[in-house]
Amino acid sequence: MTTSPEEKALLADAYEINKKHKELHSADTTVAIQRGLAEAKASRSSKSRRGKWITVLSAVSLAVAVILLASLGDFGQQRLTSSQSEVHWGELEPFRELLRRDQESATLTSALNHNYVQRLDQTVTMGKYTFTLDALMADENRVILLYSAQTDTSSGVYSIENTKLMDASTGYVIDNGSINGIRFSDQNNVLRGRTTFDRSRSQPLPEKLNFEFQLSSVVPDNREHGKANGKGEEQEQREGNSQERKYEFSKKMNVVVALDPKFSIPKTETIPVNRTFKFGEYEVLISDVEISPLVTHVRLDYDPKQKLDYEKESFISDIIQPFELVTTSKKGEKTILSRNGGRGTENGMVYSFNSNSLDEPESIVLKMKGKPGKVYRNIQDVAKDQFEIKIK
């Protein structure tokens, strides 16, 4: 019994949720769970796979539970993923806050400093909601959107939901968007954020994109109404605590944009690695590293010589993982490219990292969990070991 790419993608999402502590709201976890359930339902093809999917969805649910617990306390600031170089934001200055908290900050820094960005300032209004697509970045593998949104209610815009990126000419769905998007509200109660869409190099980059989404806001509570009716503070607090926060959503909104032709110029470099490492009884082939301006992909194949079942593949993916890339510039400055996702393949996994390829680094080093030749029986032991592979 083998693991499908969709199942591996769910496991990778679960790992990333567990690994990264970001801004968390109850609606975020709901979206994550709903997305996992939807992918599971769409991908399940027979009753014989039911037990395996229970395991996968349990992993997702456990990861979400970890986040909920983490949100109750301060587990520390996320480590910076880029060197402290000056960033040229220009008219996108209001988005500078993204660098402090976004796991794709190194990619944004590199793209902005090399003008690998298309300024849009394209606005659409639907009822009480106003949305502006401020800018985008695109390459053969990924599309990144920077947006701002607001509403005329006191609660402000809560989040962006149900995202979808399509080829505007054909209606072909490129991606449904990353759950790892990040957002923040500025002093004027304007929601600003970044969301990412992966795409396949096998498909040509469209000339026009259609971005479809919904905005959500918190339904105002009844406390002001209670004060007007003479209710005391203690009674208001009891009622407020007993009420669940409710949300309302805009109708579906669309923004159609024509892509800057500069994004259609191929800038992807594939560096063959083809190195096999043995971990106990298993072998892992680090096949290649694919680098484009907005993402770095590291491809791992699990034990190419034998067919692995689900349990063995899960064990390998827990024990052997790339966790960061370190690049060095011509001036000797080092940049840490953190991991920001992953997806399953027929033979293993493809892990996604930040990219600063536009900076033309002189060297790239991949850091891996584990130690070749060592037999591991638990994940705790793995955390003590790591090894490096020179990519460039």
Short mmCIF file of C-alpha atoms in Angstrom, two decimals, residues 82-387:
data_model
loop_
_atom_site.label_atom_id
_atom_site.label_comp_id
_atom_site.label_asym_id
_atom_site.label_seq_id
_atom_site.Cartn_x
_atom_site.Cartn_y
_atom_site.Cartn_z
CA SER A 82 17.00 36.94 5.83
CA SER A 83 19.96 39.16 6.46
CA GLN A 84 19.25 42.63 7.79
CA SER A 85 19.62 44.36 4.43
CA GLU A 86 17.73 47.46 3.42
CA VAL A 87 14.45 46.75 1.64
CA HIS A 88 13.18 49.11 -1.07
CA TRP A 89 9.40 49.05 -0.62
CA GLY A 90 8.56 52.25 -2.51
CA GLU A 91 4.77 52.66 -2.74
CA LEU A 92 4.39 49.32 -0.93
CA GLU A 93 5.83 50.74 2.29
CA PRO A 94 2.62 49.89 4.28
CA PHE A 95 3.50 46.20 3.81
CA ARG A 96 6.86 46.48 5.59
CA GLU A 97 5.30 44.84 8.66
CA LEU A 98 5.20 41.57 6.70
CA LEU A 99 8.96 41.19 7.05
CA ARG A 100 8.73 40.90 10.83
CA ARG A 101 6.37 37.93 10.78
CA ASP A 102 6.17 36.38 7.31
CA GLN A 103 7.90 33.05 6.69
CA GLU A 104 8.44 34.18 3.08
CA SER A 105 10.24 37.37 4.13
CA ALA A 106 13.54 36.40 2.46
CA THR A 107 11.75 35.89 -0.87
CA LEU A 108 9.89 39.20 -0.57
CA THR A 109 13.09 41.04 0.31
CA SER A 110 14.94 39.67 -2.72
CA ALA A 111 12.06 40.31 -5.14
CA LEU A 112 11.48 43.88 -3.95
CA ASN A 113 15.15 44.81 -4.02
CA HIS A 114 15.42 43.58 -7.61
CA ASN A 115 12.14 45.18 -8.75
CA TYR A 116 10.72 41.73 -9.45
CA VAL A 117 7.24 43.00 -8.63
CA GLN A 118 4.26 44.39 -10.54
CA ARG A 119 2.52 47.32 -8.87
CA LEU A 120 -1.25 47.16 -9.51
CA ASP A 121 -3.40 49.22 -7.12
CA GLN A 122 -6.51 47.55 -8.58
CA THR A 123 -9.65 47.95 -6.44
CA VAL A 124 -13.03 46.20 -6.39
CA THR A 125 -16.00 46.96 -4.07
CA MET A 126 -18.80 44.58 -3.12
CA GLY A 127 -21.40 45.86 -0.69
CA LYS A 128 -19.62 47.13 2.43
CA TYR A 129 -16.29 45.50 1.50
CA THR A 130 -13.46 47.09 -0.48
CA PHE A 131 -10.50 45.06 -1.73
CA THR A 132 -7.31 46.27 -3.41
CA LEU A 133 -4.80 44.05 -5.15
CA ASP A 134 -1.72 46.14 -4.51
CA ALA A 135 0.99 44.09 -6.22
CA LEU A 136 1.98 40.66 -7.44
CA MET A 137 5.08 38.62 -8.20
CA ALA A 138 5.15 35.58 -10.49
CA ASP A 139 7.52 33.00 -11.91
CA GLU A 140 7.24 29.53 -13.43
CA ASN A 141 6.47 27.91 -10.07
CA ARG A 142 4.67 30.43 -7.90
CA VAL A 143 2.47 33.55 -7.77
CA ILE A 144 2.51 35.85 -4.72
CA LEU A 145 -0.17 38.50 -4.14
CA LEU A 146 -0.03 41.51 -1.80
CA TYR A 147 -3.45 42.91 -0.95
CA SER A 148 -5.33 45.27 1.35
CA ALA A 149 -8.99 45.21 2.40
CA GLN A 150 -11.39 47.20 4.54
CA THR A 151 -15.03 47.53 5.46
CA ASP A 152 -17.23 50.25 6.90
CA THR A 153 -18.10 48.25 10.04
CA SER A 154 -16.32 48.84 13.35
CA SER A 155 -15.02 45.25 13.52
CA GLY A 156 -13.04 45.67 10.28
CA VAL A 157 -12.14 42.92 7.81
CA TYR A 158 -11.24 39.71 9.62
CA SER A 159 -9.66 37.64 6.84
CA ILE A 160 -9.67 36.60 3.21
CA GLU A 161 -11.38 33.28 2.47
CA ASN A 162 -12.03 30.77 -0.34
CA THR A 163 -9.24 32.01 -2.57
CA LYS A 164 -8.79 30.72 -6.11
CA LEU A 165 -6.37 31.74 -8.86
CA MET A 166 -7.36 31.04 -12.46
CA ASP A 167 -6.22 31.63 -16.02
CA ALA A 168 -8.54 34.49 -16.96
CA SER A 169 -8.69 33.38 -20.61
CA THR A 170 -9.52 29.69 -20.10
CA GLY A 171 -10.92 29.46 -16.56
CA TYR A 172 -8.28 26.85 -15.70
CA VAL A 173 -7.76 26.74 -11.91
CA ILE A 174 -4.07 27.25 -11.12
CA ASP A 175 -4.32 26.79 -7.34
CA ASN A 176 -6.67 27.35 -4.42
CA GLY A 177 -4.15 29.33 -2.43
CA SER A 178 -1.85 28.71 0.48
CA ILE A 179 -3.21 28.34 4.02
CA ASN A 180 0.15 29.76 5.08
CA GLY A 181 -0.81 33.24 3.89
CA ILE A 182 -0.27 35.96 6.49
CA ARG A 183 -2.06 39.18 7.33
CA PHE A 184 -2.10 42.08 9.78
CA SER A 185 -4.25 45.13 10.48
CA ASP A 186 -2.63 48.56 10.47
CA GLN A 187 -3.49 51.57 12.61
CA ASN A 188 -6.32 52.52 10.22
CA ASN A 189 -7.99 49.12 10.58
CA VAL A 190 -6.96 48.16 7.05
CA LEU A 191 -6.21 44.47 6.63
CA ARG A 192 -3.03 43.87 4.63
CA GLY A 193 -1.65 40.51 3.66
CA ARG A 194 0.20 38.12 1.41
CA THR A 195 -1.13 34.93 -0.13
CA THR A 196 0.74 32.44 -2.28
CA PHE A 197 -0.30 30.19 -5.15
CA ASP A 198 1.77 27.32 -6.50
CA ARG A 199 1.66 26.52 -10.19
CA SER A 200 3.04 23.87 -12.53
CA ARG A 201 5.86 24.58 -14.95
CA SER A 202 4.19 22.19 -17.38
CA GLN A 203 1.55 24.87 -17.98
CA PRO A 204 2.51 28.16 -19.69
CA LEU A 205 2.27 31.26 -17.53
CA PRO A 206 -1.08 32.93 -18.42
CA GLU A 207 -1.17 36.41 -19.88
CA LYS A 208 -4.07 37.30 -17.56
CA LEU A 209 -4.97 36.07 -14.07
CA ASN A 210 -8.37 35.99 -12.39
CA PHE A 211 -8.20 36.11 -8.59
CA GLU A 212 -11.43 34.97 -6.89
CA PHE A 213 -12.05 35.25 -3.14
CA GLN A 214 -14.35 36.30 -0.31
CA LEU A 215 -13.78 38.65 2.60
CA SER A 216 -15.03 37.97 6.12
CA SER A 217 -15.69 40.22 9.10
CA VAL A 218 -16.79 39.69 12.69
CA VAL A 219 -20.47 40.23 13.39
CA PRO A 220 -20.69 42.97 16.07
CA ASP A 221 -21.81 41.62 19.45
CA ASN A 222 -24.78 42.86 21.46
CA ARG A 223 -22.88 44.56 24.29
CA GLU A 224 -23.67 48.08 23.14
CA HIS A 225 -27.29 47.02 22.81
CA GLY A 226 -27.14 45.61 26.37
CA LYS A 227 -25.81 48.86 27.80
CA ALA A 228 -28.62 50.75 26.16
CA ASN A 229 -31.08 48.46 27.95
CA GLY A 230 -29.49 48.98 31.37
CA LYS A 231 -27.60 45.71 31.75
CA GLY A 232 -24.73 45.73 34.21
CA GLU A 233 -21.11 45.02 33.35
CA GLU A 234 -21.09 41.64 35.10
CA GLN A 235 -24.19 40.48 33.22
CA GLU A 236 -22.75 41.74 29.92
CA GLN A 237 -19.52 39.83 30.56
CA ARG A 238 -21.40 36.60 31.32
CA GLU A 239 -23.45 36.93 28.15
CA GLY A 240 -20.41 37.92 26.10
CA ASN A 241 -18.44 34.88 27.25
CA SER A 242 -21.34 32.56 26.48
CA GLN A 243 -21.68 33.78 22.89
CA GLU A 244 -19.51 32.39 20.15
CA ARG A 245 -17.93 34.87 17.80
CA LYS A 246 -19.86 34.94 14.52
CA TYR A 247 -18.65 35.88 11.05
CA GLU A 248 -20.24 37.24 7.92
CA PHE A 249 -18.89 36.93 4.38
CA SER A 250 -18.92 39.01 1.25
CA LYS A 251 -20.21 37.68 -2.02
CA LYS A 252 -17.51 36.25 -4.27
CA MET A 253 -15.24 38.97 -5.62
CA ASN A 254 -12.95 38.88 -8.66
CA VAL A 255 -9.91 40.85 -9.76
CA VAL A 256 -8.58 40.30 -13.30
CA VAL A 257 -5.03 41.48 -14.03
CA ALA A 258 -2.72 41.35 -17.03
CA LEU A 259 0.69 39.96 -16.09
CA ASP A 260 3.84 41.97 -16.72
CA PRO A 261 5.70 40.23 -19.61
CA LYS A 262 8.90 40.20 -17.52
CA PHE A 263 7.49 37.31 -15.48
CA SER A 264 7.29 35.12 -18.60
CA ILE A 265 11.07 35.10 -19.03
CA PRO A 266 12.29 31.74 -17.61
CA LYS A 267 14.57 32.18 -14.60
CA THR A 268 14.47 28.64 -13.19
CA GLU A 269 17.69 26.75 -12.55
CA THR A 270 17.74 23.03 -11.77
CA ILE A 271 20.85 21.80 -9.97
CA PRO A 272 21.23 17.99 -10.06
CA VAL A 273 22.36 16.51 -6.74
CA ASN A 274 21.77 12.77 -7.21
CA ARG A 275 23.25 11.74 -3.86
CA THR A 276 21.93 8.75 -1.95
CA PHE A 277 22.18 8.49 1.84
CA LYS A 278 21.44 5.42 3.93
CA PHE A 279 19.54 5.78 7.20
CA GLY A 280 19.43 2.44 8.95
CA GLU A 281 17.75 0.07 6.47
CA TYR A 282 16.37 2.85 4.28
CA GLU A 283 17.90 4.92 1.49
CA VAL A 284 16.98 8.49 0.59
CA LEU A 285 17.96 10.01 -2.76
CA ILE A 286 18.32 13.80 -2.84
CA SER A 287 17.50 14.12 -6.51
CA ASP A 288 17.78 17.81 -7.37
CA VAL A 289 17.25 21.38 -6.21
CA GLU A 290 15.13 23.64 -8.40
CA ILE A 291 15.58 27.38 -7.91
CA SER A 292 13.38 30.17 -9.24
CA PRO A 293 12.98 33.79 -8.06
CA LEU A 294 10.06 33.04 -5.72
CA VAL A 295 10.67 29.49 -4.46
CA THR A 296 13.30 26.80 -4.02
CA HIS A 297 12.27 23.14 -4.37
CA VAL A 298 14.24 20.25 -2.88
CA ARG A 299 13.23 16.83 -4.23
CA LEU A 300 13.65 13.67 -2.13
CA ASP A 301 12.98 10.11 -3.34
CA TYR A 302 12.49 7.44 -0.70
CA ASP A 303 14.36 4.18 -1.17
CA PRO A 304 14.12 3.95 -4.98
CA LYS A 305 15.13 0.26 -4.92
CA GLN A 306 12.10 -0.99 -3.02
CA LYS A 307 8.36 -0.37 -2.81
CA LEU A 308 7.56 1.18 0.57
CA ASP A 309 4.24 0.95 2.34
CA TYR A 310 2.49 3.85 4.04
CA GLU A 311 3.95 3.26 7.51
CA LYS A 312 7.53 3.09 6.27
CA GLU A 313 7.14 6.23 4.13
CA SER A 314 5.67 8.07 7.11
CA PHE A 315 8.58 6.95 9.28
CA ILE A 316 11.13 8.16 6.73
CA SER A 317 9.40 11.52 6.26
CA ASP A 318 9.46 12.04 10.04
CA ILE A 319 13.13 11.16 10.43
CA ILE A 320 14.77 12.59 7.30
CA GLN A 321 13.85 16.15 6.36
CA PRO A 322 15.59 19.17 4.88
CA PHE A 323 14.94 22.09 7.25
CA GLU A 324 16.78 25.10 5.82
CA LEU A 325 19.05 26.41 3.07
CA VAL A 326 21.92 28.82 3.70
CA THR A 327 23.18 31.01 0.85
CA THR A 328 26.34 33.11 0.82
CA SER A 329 26.72 36.25 -1.30
CA LYS A 330 29.85 37.49 -3.07
CA LYS A 331 30.44 39.78 -0.08
CA GLY A 332 30.23 36.84 2.33
CA GLU A 333 26.77 37.71 3.69
CA LYS A 334 24.75 34.67 4.72
CA THR A 335 20.97 34.34 4.28
CA ILE A 336 18.83 31.61 5.84
CA LEU A 337 16.07 30.37 3.55
CA SER A 338 13.46 28.74 5.76
CA ARG A 339 11.11 25.98 4.71
CA ASN A 340 7.56 27.05 3.90
CA GLY A 341 5.76 23.97 2.57
CA GLY A 342 5.87 20.62 0.88
CA ARG A 343 3.93 18.23 -1.33
CA GLY A 344 3.96 14.53 -1.99
CA THR A 345 5.22 12.81 -5.12
CA GLU A 346 4.90 9.20 -6.28
CA ASN A 347 8.32 8.37 -4.81
CA GLY A 348 8.82 10.83 -1.97
CA MET A 349 8.46 14.53 -1.20
CA VAL A 350 9.22 17.95 -2.68
CA TYR A 351 9.95 20.54 0.02
CA SER A 352 9.54 24.29 -0.62
CA PHE A 353 11.87 26.99 0.70
CA ASN A 354 12.33 30.72 0.36
CA SER A 355 14.44 31.92 -2.55
CA ASN A 356 16.95 34.73 -3.06
CA SER A 357 18.18 33.57 -6.47
CA LEU A 358 17.87 37.13 -7.81
CA ASP A 359 20.73 38.04 -5.44
CA GLU A 360 22.91 35.55 -7.37
CA PRO A 361 24.43 33.85 -4.29
CA GLU A 362 27.83 32.27 -4.76
CA SER A 363 27.11 29.22 -2.62
CA ILE A 364 24.07 27.26 -1.38
CA VAL A 365 24.15 24.72 1.46
CA LEU A 366 21.26 22.39 2.31
CA LYS A 367 20.85 21.38 5.96
CA MET A 368 19.18 18.04 6.69
CA LYS A 369 17.83 16.38 9.82
CA GLY A 370 19.37 13.08 10.78
CA LYS A 371 22.78 11.50 10.27
CA PRO A 372 23.55 9.05 7.46
CA GLY A 373 24.27 5.50 8.63
CA LYS A 374 22.59 5.97 12.00
CA VAL A 375 19.55 3.96 13.07
CA TYR A 376 16.80 6.10 14.67
CA ARG A 377 13.94 4.81 16.76
CA ASN A 378 12.35 8.13 17.72
CA ILE A 379 12.16 11.71 16.48
CA GLN A 380 13.72 13.13 19.66
CA ASP A 381 17.06 11.53 18.82
CA VAL A 382 16.95 12.93 15.30
CA ALA A 383 16.76 16.50 16.57
CA LYS A 384 20.27 16.15 17.96
CA ASP A 385 21.79 15.30 14.57
CA GLN A 386 22.02 17.10 11.24
CA PHE A 387 24.27 17.16 8.22
#
